[in-house]
Amino acid sequence: MASKAIKRKPYTADIDRSEKQMETIIPDSVREPLLGNRTHESKSERHEPNMQPNLWDGKGQERLGWMHIISTFIAQSVRKIGNALSQFGPLLAKFFSRSCASHGSHDEQTVLLDLSPLQEERLRFLRQRLNVPFDSSSVKHQDALKELWRLAYPSRQLPPLKSDLWKEMGWQNSDPATDFRAGGFMSLENLIYFARNYPDSFHSLLHKAAGKRSEWEYPFAVAGVNISYMLVQMLDLQSGKMGTKVSSQFVQLLREDEMAFDNLFCMAFQMLDAQWLTRQASYMEFNEVLKSMRIQLEQELTIGSISCVQEMPSFRLLKR
């Protein structure tokens, strides 16, 4: 999903999806200084019991010896018990933390247990869609790409499947098939759905008609593929866990709208362009704008009881 940076009327632009990874350095452990032993005591500080001389006979020495052995045994036992407790404490804490984590994960999955058969079926169908890669040898996929051109340029002649004219839509090069990659065939379906259901917004974004545009604009088609892939990641659709608040809320939208993902794609695309204009961004800032749009989208998904995409605040940006 990359394209080279181009000027205002895009040939193509390569959106660099690579992100810098921060390097974590673990500091050396800090050793506390040992407490020093007191080796010298003044005579006045030493306790010298006043014993009678008859206590130092054989029996007295034997009794003192046994007392020393017993006291040593008790001291060692107490020390061992203390060490055992100090080791047992972290194990006990770890046990309770795992127990709480297990309980927490169970609570997160209760949302899935409450899904209706209709929701489960729509979620299953959506996952099937995202697992289909774009196949340039498939007649169905070729026809879909041609349909996108007709919707984008209804008055222009359809070019060959490999032509530099595709660059005008914002593909990387003369062969659009090379740009789908992680977005798969569903990203093409998203663009077609956008063009059919919100043609005014679609053509406005395609032709960069709204607002003051940057000299170096983002490429329309490649941006759409990036948005599709971002939504799959945000909604955690590939893992199947749906454990986050955002993904759980999205599943609820499937109750009212089987095309919730496609409608969310259209709104996200419009949100991206709105932030692009507000920030007066240029080509090299695309990834930053995409991340900022994702944060806003997550917030709108979780602000309250939303039953469909049409109830989200930014949906009003779309025009049919």
Coordinates of N, CA and C in Angstrom, one line a residue, residues 52-213:
Q52 N 26.8 -15.6 90.0 CA 27.4 -16.2 91.2 C 28.5 -17.2 90.7
P53 N 29.6 -17.4 91.3 CA 30.6 -18.3 90.9 C 30.2 -19.7 90.8
N54 N 29.2 -20.2 91.7 CA 28.7 -21.6 91.6 C 27.9 -21.9 90.4
L55 N 27.6 -20.9 89.6 CA 26.8 -21.2 88.4 C 27.7 -21.7 87.3
W56 N 29.0 -21.6 87.4 CA 30.0 -21.9 86.4 C 30.6 -23.3 86.6
D57 N 29.8 -24.1 87.4 CA 30.3 -25.5 87.5 C 30.0 -26.3 86.3
G58 N 30.2 -27.6 86.3 CA 29.9 -28.4 85.1 C 28.5 -28.4 84.7
K59 N 27.6 -28.5 85.7 CA 26.2 -28.5 85.3 C 25.7 -27.2 84.7
G60 N 26.2 -26.1 85.3 CA 25.8 -24.8 84.7 C 26.3 -24.6 83.3
Q61 N 27.5 -25.1 83.0 CA 28.0 -25.0 81.7 C 27.2 -25.8 80.7
E62 N 26.8 -27.0 81.2 CA 26.0 -27.9 80.3 C 24.6 -27.3 80.0
R63 N 24.1 -26.6 81.1 CA 22.8 -26.0 80.8 C 22.9 -24.8 79.9
L64 N 24.0 -24.1 80.0 CA 24.2 -22.9 79.1 C 24.4 -23.4 77.7
G65 N 25.1 -24.6 77.5 CA 25.3 -25.1 76.2 C 24.0 -25.5 75.5
W66 N 23.1 -26.2 76.3 CA 21.8 -26.6 75.8 C 21.0 -25.3 75.4
M67 N 21.1 -24.3 76.3 CA 20.3 -23.1 76.0 C 20.8 -22.4 74.7
H68 N 22.1 -22.5 74.5 CA 22.7 -21.9 73.3 C 22.2 -22.7 72.0
I69 N 22.2 -24.0 72.2 CA 21.8 -24.8 71.0 C 20.3 -24.6 70.7
I70 N 19.5 -24.5 71.7 CA 18.0 -24.2 71.5 C 17.8 -22.9 70.9
S71 N 18.5 -21.9 71.5 CA 18.3 -20.5 71.0 C 18.7 -20.4 69.5
T72 N 19.8 -21.1 69.2 CA 20.3 -21.1 67.8 C 19.3 -21.7 66.9
F73 N 18.7 -22.9 67.3 CA 17.7 -23.6 66.5 C 16.5 -22.7 66.3
I74 N 16.1 -22.0 67.3 CA 14.9 -21.1 67.2 C 15.2 -20.0 66.2
A75 N 16.4 -19.4 66.4 CA 16.7 -18.3 65.5 C 16.8 -18.7 64.0
Q76 N 17.4 -19.9 63.8 CA 17.4 -20.4 62.4 C 16.1 -20.7 61.9
S77 N 15.2 -21.3 62.7 CA 13.9 -21.7 62.3 C 13.1 -20.4 61.9
V78 N 13.2 -19.4 62.7 CA 12.5 -18.1 62.5 C 13.0 -17.5 61.1
R79 N 14.3 -17.6 60.9 CA 14.9 -17.0 59.7 C 14.4 -17.8 58.5
K80 N 14.3 -19.1 58.6 CA 13.8 -19.9 57.5 C 12.3 -19.7 57.2
I81 N 11.6 -19.6 58.2 CA 10.1 -19.3 58.1 C 9.9 -17.9 57.4
G82 N 10.8 -16.9 57.8 CA 10.7 -15.6 57.2 C 11.0 -15.6 55.7
N83 N 12.1 -16.4 55.4 CA 12.5 -16.5 54.0 C 11.4 -17.2 53.2
A84 N 10.8 -18.2 53.7 CA 9.7 -18.9 53.0 C 8.5 -18.0 52.8
L85 N 8.2 -17.2 53.8 CA 7.0 -16.3 53.6 C 7.4 -15.3 52.6
S86 N 8.6 -14.8 52.5 CA 9.0 -13.8 51.6 C 8.9 -14.3 50.1
Q87 N 9.2 -15.6 50.0 CA 9.1 -16.2 48.7 C 7.7 -16.6 48.3
F88 N 6.9 -16.9 49.3 CA 5.5 -17.3 49.1 C 4.6 -16.1 48.7
G89 N 5.0 -14.9 49.3 CA 4.2 -13.7 49.0 C 4.1 -13.4 47.6
P90 N 5.2 -13.3 46.8 CA 5.0 -13.0 45.4 C 4.3 -14.1 44.6
L91 N 4.5 -15.4 45.0 CA 3.7 -16.4 44.3 C 2.2 -16.3 44.6
L92 N 1.9 -15.9 45.8 CA 0.5 -15.7 46.1 C -0.1 -14.5 45.3
A93 N 0.7 -13.4 45.3 CA 0.2 -12.3 44.5 C 0.1 -12.6 43.0
K94 N 1.0 -13.4 42.5 CA 0.9 -13.8 41.1 C -0.3 -14.7 40.8
F95 N -0.6 -15.5 41.8 CA -1.8 -16.4 41.7 C -3.1 -15.6 41.6
F96 N -3.2 -14.6 42.5 CA -4.4 -13.8 42.5 C -4.5 -12.9 41.3
S97 N -3.3 -12.4 40.8 CA -3.3 -11.6 39.6 C -3.8 -12.4 38.4
R98 N -3.3 -13.6 38.3 CA -3.8 -14.5 37.2 C -5.3 -14.8 37.3
S99 N -5.7 -15.0 38.5 CA -7.1 -15.3 38.7 C -8.0 -14.1 38.3
C100 N -7.5 -12.9 38.7 CA -8.2 -11.7 38.3 C -8.2 -11.5 36.8
A101 N -7.0 -11.7 36.2 CA -6.9 -11.6 34.7 C -7.8 -12.5 34.0
S102 N -7.9 -13.8 34.5 CA -8.8 -14.8 33.9 C -10.2 -14.4 34.1
H103 N -10.6 -13.8 35.2 CA -11.9 -13.4 35.4 C -12.2 -12.2 34.5
G104 N -11.2 -11.3 34.4 CA -11.5 -10.1 33.5 C -11.7 -10.5 32.1
S105 N -10.8 -11.4 31.6 CA -11.0 -11.8 30.2 C -12.3 -12.5 30.0
H106 N -12.8 -13.2 31.0 CA -14.1 -13.9 30.9 C -15.2 -12.8 30.8
D107 N -15.0 -11.7 31.5 CA -16.0 -10.6 31.5 C -16.0 -10.0 30.1
E108 N -14.8 -9.8 29.5 CA -14.8 -9.2 28.1 C -15.4 -10.1 27.1
Q109 N -15.4 -11.4 27.3 CA -15.9 -12.3 26.2 C -17.4 -12.5 26.4
T110 N -18.0 -12.0 27.5 CA -19.4 -12.2 27.7 C -20.2 -11.4 26.6
V111 N -19.6 -10.4 26.0 CA -20.3 -9.7 25.0 C -20.6 -10.6 23.8
L112 N -19.6 -11.4 23.5 CA -19.7 -12.3 22.3 C -20.8 -13.4 22.6
L113 N -20.9 -13.8 23.9 CA -21.9 -14.8 24.3 C -23.3 -14.3 24.1
D114 N -23.5 -12.9 24.2 CA -24.8 -12.3 24.1 C -25.2 -12.0 22.6
L115 N -24.3 -12.3 21.7 CA -24.6 -12.0 20.3 C -25.8 -12.8 19.8
S116 N -26.6 -12.2 19.0 CA -27.7 -12.9 18.3 C -27.2 -13.8 17.2
P117 N -27.9 -14.8 16.7 CA -27.5 -15.5 15.6 C -27.3 -14.7 14.3
L118 N -28.1 -13.6 14.2 CA -27.9 -12.7 13.1 C -26.5 -12.0 13.2
Q119 N -26.2 -11.5 14.4 CA -24.9 -10.8 14.5 C -23.7 -11.8 14.3
E120 N -23.8 -13.0 14.8 CA -22.8 -13.9 14.6 C -22.6 -14.3 13.1
E121 N -23.7 -14.4 12.4 CA -23.6 -14.7 11.0 C -22.9 -13.5 10.2
R122 N -23.3 -12.3 10.6 CA -22.7 -11.1 9.9 C -21.3 -10.9 10.2
L123 N -20.9 -11.2 11.4 CA -19.5 -11.2 11.8 C -18.7 -12.2 11.1
R124 N -19.2 -13.4 11.0 CA -18.6 -14.5 10.3 C -18.4 -14.1 8.8
F125 N -19.4 -13.5 8.2 CA -19.3 -13.1 6.8 C -18.2 -12.1 6.6
L126 N -18.2 -11.1 7.5 CA -17.2 -10.1 7.4 C -15.8 -10.6 7.5
R127 N -15.5 -11.6 8.4 CA -14.2 -12.2 8.5 C -13.9 -13.0 7.2
Q128 N -14.8 -13.6 6.6 CA -14.6 -14.3 5.4 C -14.1 -13.3 4.3
R129 N -14.7 -12.1 4.3 CA -14.4 -11.1 3.3 C -13.0 -10.6 3.4
L130 N -12.6 -10.4 4.7 CA -11.2 -9.8 4.9 C -10.1 -10.8 4.6
N131 N -10.5 -12.1 4.5 CA -9.4 -13.1 4.3 C -9.3 -13.4 2.8
V132 N -9.9 -12.6 1.9 CA -9.8 -12.8 0.5 C -8.8 -11.9 -0.1
P133 N -7.7 -12.3 -0.6 CA -6.7 -11.4 -1.2 C -7.1 -11.0 -2.6
F134 N -6.6 -9.9 -3.1 CA -6.9 -9.5 -4.4 C -6.2 -10.4 -5.4
D135 N -6.9 -11.0 -6.4 CA -6.4 -11.9 -7.4 C -6.5 -11.3 -8.8
S136 N -5.4 -10.9 -9.3 CA -5.5 -10.2 -10.6 C -5.9 -11.2 -11.8
S137 N -5.8 -12.5 -11.5 CA -6.3 -13.5 -12.5 C -7.7 -13.8 -12.4
S138 N -8.4 -13.4 -11.3 CA -9.8 -13.6 -11.1 C -10.7 -12.7 -12.0
V139 N -11.6 -13.3 -12.7 CA -12.5 -12.4 -13.6 C -13.4 -11.6 -12.7
K140 N -13.8 -12.1 -11.5 CA -14.6 -11.3 -10.6 C -13.9 -10.1 -10.1
H141 N -12.6 -10.3 -9.8 CA -11.8 -9.2 -9.2 C -11.5 -8.2 -10.3
Q142 N -11.3 -8.6 -11.5 CA -11.0 -7.7 -12.6 C -12.3 -6.9 -12.9
D143 N -13.4 -7.5 -12.9 CA -14.7 -6.8 -13.1 C -14.9 -5.8 -12.1
A144 N -14.6 -6.1 -10.8 CA -14.8 -5.1 -9.7 C -13.9 -3.9 -9.9
L145 N -12.7 -4.1 -10.4 CA -11.7 -3.0 -10.6 C -12.3 -2.1 -11.8
K146 N -12.8 -2.8 -12.8 CA -13.4 -2.0 -13.9 C -14.6 -1.2 -13.4
E147 N -15.4 -1.8 -12.5 CA -16.6 -1.1 -12.0 C -16.2 0.1 -11.2
L148 N -15.1 0.0 -10.5 CA -14.6 1.2 -9.7 C -14.2 2.3 -10.7
W149 N -13.6 2.0 -11.8 CA -13.3 3.0 -12.8 C -14.5 3.7 -13.4
R150 N -15.5 2.9 -13.7 CA -16.8 3.4 -14.3 C -17.4 4.3 -13.3
L151 N -17.4 4.0 -12.0 CA -18.0 4.8 -11.0 C -17.2 6.1 -10.7
A152 N -15.9 6.0 -10.9 CA -15.1 7.2 -10.6 C -15.1 8.1 -11.8
Y153 N -15.1 7.5 -13.1 CA -15.0 8.4 -14.3 C -16.1 7.9 -15.2
P154 N -17.3 8.2 -15.0 CA -18.4 7.6 -15.8 C -18.4 8.1 -17.3
S155 N -17.8 9.2 -17.6 CA -17.7 9.7 -18.9 C -16.4 9.4 -19.7
R156 N -15.6 8.6 -19.0 CA -14.3 8.3 -19.7 C -14.2 6.8 -20.1
Q157 N -13.4 6.6 -21.1 CA -13.3 5.2 -21.6 C -12.5 4.4 -20.6
L158 N -12.9 3.1 -20.5 CA -12.3 2.2 -19.6 C -10.9 1.8 -20.1
P159 N -9.8 2.0 -19.3 CA -8.5 1.7 -19.8 C -8.2 0.2 -19.6
P160 N -7.1 -0.3 -20.2 CA -6.7 -1.7 -19.9 C -6.4 -1.8 -18.4
L161 N -6.4 -3.1 -17.9 CA -6.1 -3.3 -16.5 C -4.7 -2.9 -16.1
K162 N -3.8 -2.8 -17.1 CA -2.5 -2.2 -16.8 C -2.3 -1.0 -17.7
S163 N -2.4 0.1 -17.1 CA -2.3 1.4 -17.8 C -1.9 2.5 -16.9
D164 N -1.1 3.5 -17.4 CA -0.8 4.6 -16.5 C -1.9 5.4 -16.1
L165 N -3.1 5.3 -16.8 CA -4.2 6.1 -16.5 C -4.7 5.7 -15.0
W166 N -4.5 4.5 -14.6 CA -4.9 4.2 -13.2 C -4.2 5.0 -12.1
K167 N -3.1 5.6 -12.5 CA -2.4 6.5 -11.5 C -3.2 7.7 -11.2
E168 N -4.0 8.1 -12.1 CA -4.8 9.3 -11.9 C -5.8 9.1 -10.7
M169 N -6.2 7.8 -10.5 CA -7.1 7.5 -9.3 C -6.3 7.4 -8.0
G170 N -5.0 7.4 -8.1 CA -4.2 7.3 -6.9 C -3.6 5.9 -6.6
W171 N -3.4 5.1 -7.7 CA -2.7 3.9 -7.5 C -1.2 4.1 -7.6
Q172 N -0.4 3.1 -7.2 CA 1.0 3.2 -7.2 C 1.6 3.3 -8.6
N173 N 1.2 2.4 -9.4 CA 1.7 2.4 -10.8 C 0.6 2.0 -11.8
S174 N 1.1 1.5 -12.9 CA 0.1 1.1 -14.0 C -0.7 -0.1 -13.7
D175 N -0.3 -0.9 -12.7 CA -1.0 -2.1 -12.3 C -1.6 -2.0 -10.9
P176 N -2.9 -1.6 -10.7 CA -3.4 -1.5 -9.4 C -3.3 -2.7 -8.5
A177 N -3.2 -3.9 -9.1 CA -3.2 -5.1 -8.4 C -2.1 -5.2 -7.4
T178 N -1.0 -4.4 -7.6 CA 0.1 -4.4 -6.7 C -0.1 -3.6 -5.4
D179 N -1.2 -2.9 -5.3 CA -1.4 -2.0 -4.2 C -2.3 -2.5 -3.1
F180 N -3.0 -3.6 -3.4 CA -4.0 -4.1 -2.4 C -3.3 -4.7 -1.2
R181 N -2.5 -5.7 -1.4 CA -1.7 -6.3 -0.4 C -2.5 -6.6 0.9
A182 N -2.2 -6.1 2.0 CA -2.9 -6.4 3.3 C -4.4 -6.0 3.2
G183 N -4.7 -5.0 2.4 CA -6.1 -4.6 2.3 C -7.0 -5.6 1.6
G184 N -6.4 -6.4 0.7 CA -7.2 -7.5 0.1 C -8.3 -7.0 -0.8
F185 N -9.1 -7.9 -1.2 CA -10.2 -7.6 -2.1 C -11.3 -6.8 -1.4
M186 N -11.4 -6.9 -0.1 CA -12.4 -6.1 0.6 C -12.1 -4.6 0.5
S187 N -10.9 -4.2 0.4 CA -10.6 -2.8 0.3 C -11.1 -2.2 -1.0
L188 N -11.1 -3.1 -2.1 CA -11.7 -2.7 -3.3 C -13.2 -2.6 -3.2
E189 N -13.8 -3.6 -2.5 CA -15.3 -3.5 -2.2 C -15.7 -2.3 -1.5
N190 N -14.8 -1.9 -0.5 CA -15.1 -0.7 0.3 C -15.2 0.6 -0.6
L191 N -14.2 0.7 -1.5 CA -14.2 1.8 -2.5 C -15.4 1.8 -3.4
I192 N -15.8 0.6 -3.9 CA -17.0 0.6 -4.7 C -18.2 0.9 -3.9
Y193 N -18.3 0.4 -2.7 CA -19.5 0.8 -1.9 C -19.6 2.3 -1.6
F194 N -18.4 2.9 -1.4 CA -18.3 4.3 -1.2 C -18.8 5.1 -2.4
A195 N -18.4 4.7 -3.6 CA -18.8 5.3 -4.8 C -20.3 5.2 -5.1
R196 N -20.9 4.0 -4.8 CA -22.3 3.8 -5.1 C -23.2 4.5 -4.1
N197 N -22.8 4.5 -2.8 CA -23.7 5.0 -1.8 C -23.5 6.4 -1.3
Y198 N -22.3 6.9 -1.5 CA -22.1 8.3 -1.2 C -21.3 9.0 -2.3
P199 N -21.9 9.0 -3.5 CA -21.2 9.5 -4.7 C -20.6 10.9 -4.6
D200 N -21.4 11.8 -3.9 CA -20.9 13.2 -3.8 C -19.6 13.3 -3.0
S201 N -19.6 12.6 -1.9 CA -18.4 12.6 -1.1 C -17.2 11.8 -1.8
F202 N -17.6 10.7 -2.4 CA -16.6 10.0 -3.2 C -15.9 10.8 -4.2
H203 N -16.6 11.5 -5.1 CA -16.0 12.3 -6.1 C -15.3 13.5 -5.6
S204 N -15.8 14.1 -4.5 CA -15.2 15.2 -3.9 C -13.8 14.9 -3.4
L205 N -13.7 13.7 -2.7 CA -12.4 13.2 -2.2 C -11.5 12.8 -3.4
L206 N -12.0 12.1 -4.4 CA -11.3 11.7 -5.5 C -10.6 12.8 -6.3
H207 N -11.4 13.9 -6.5 CA -10.9 15.0 -7.3 C -10.3 16.1 -6.4
K208 N -10.3 15.9 -5.0 CA -9.7 16.9 -4.1 C -10.4 18.2 -4.3
A209 N -11.7 18.2 -4.3 CA -12.5 19.4 -4.6 C -12.8 20.3 -3.5
A210 N -12.7 19.8 -2.2 CA -13.1 20.6 -1.1 C -11.9 21.2 -0.4
G211 N -12.0 22.5 0.0 CA -11.0 23.2 0.8 C -9.7 23.5 0.1
K212 N -8.8 24.1 0.8 CA -7.5 24.5 0.3 C -6.6 23.3 0.3
R213 N -6.2 22.8 -0.8 CA -5.4 21.6 -0.9 C -3.9 21.8 -0.8

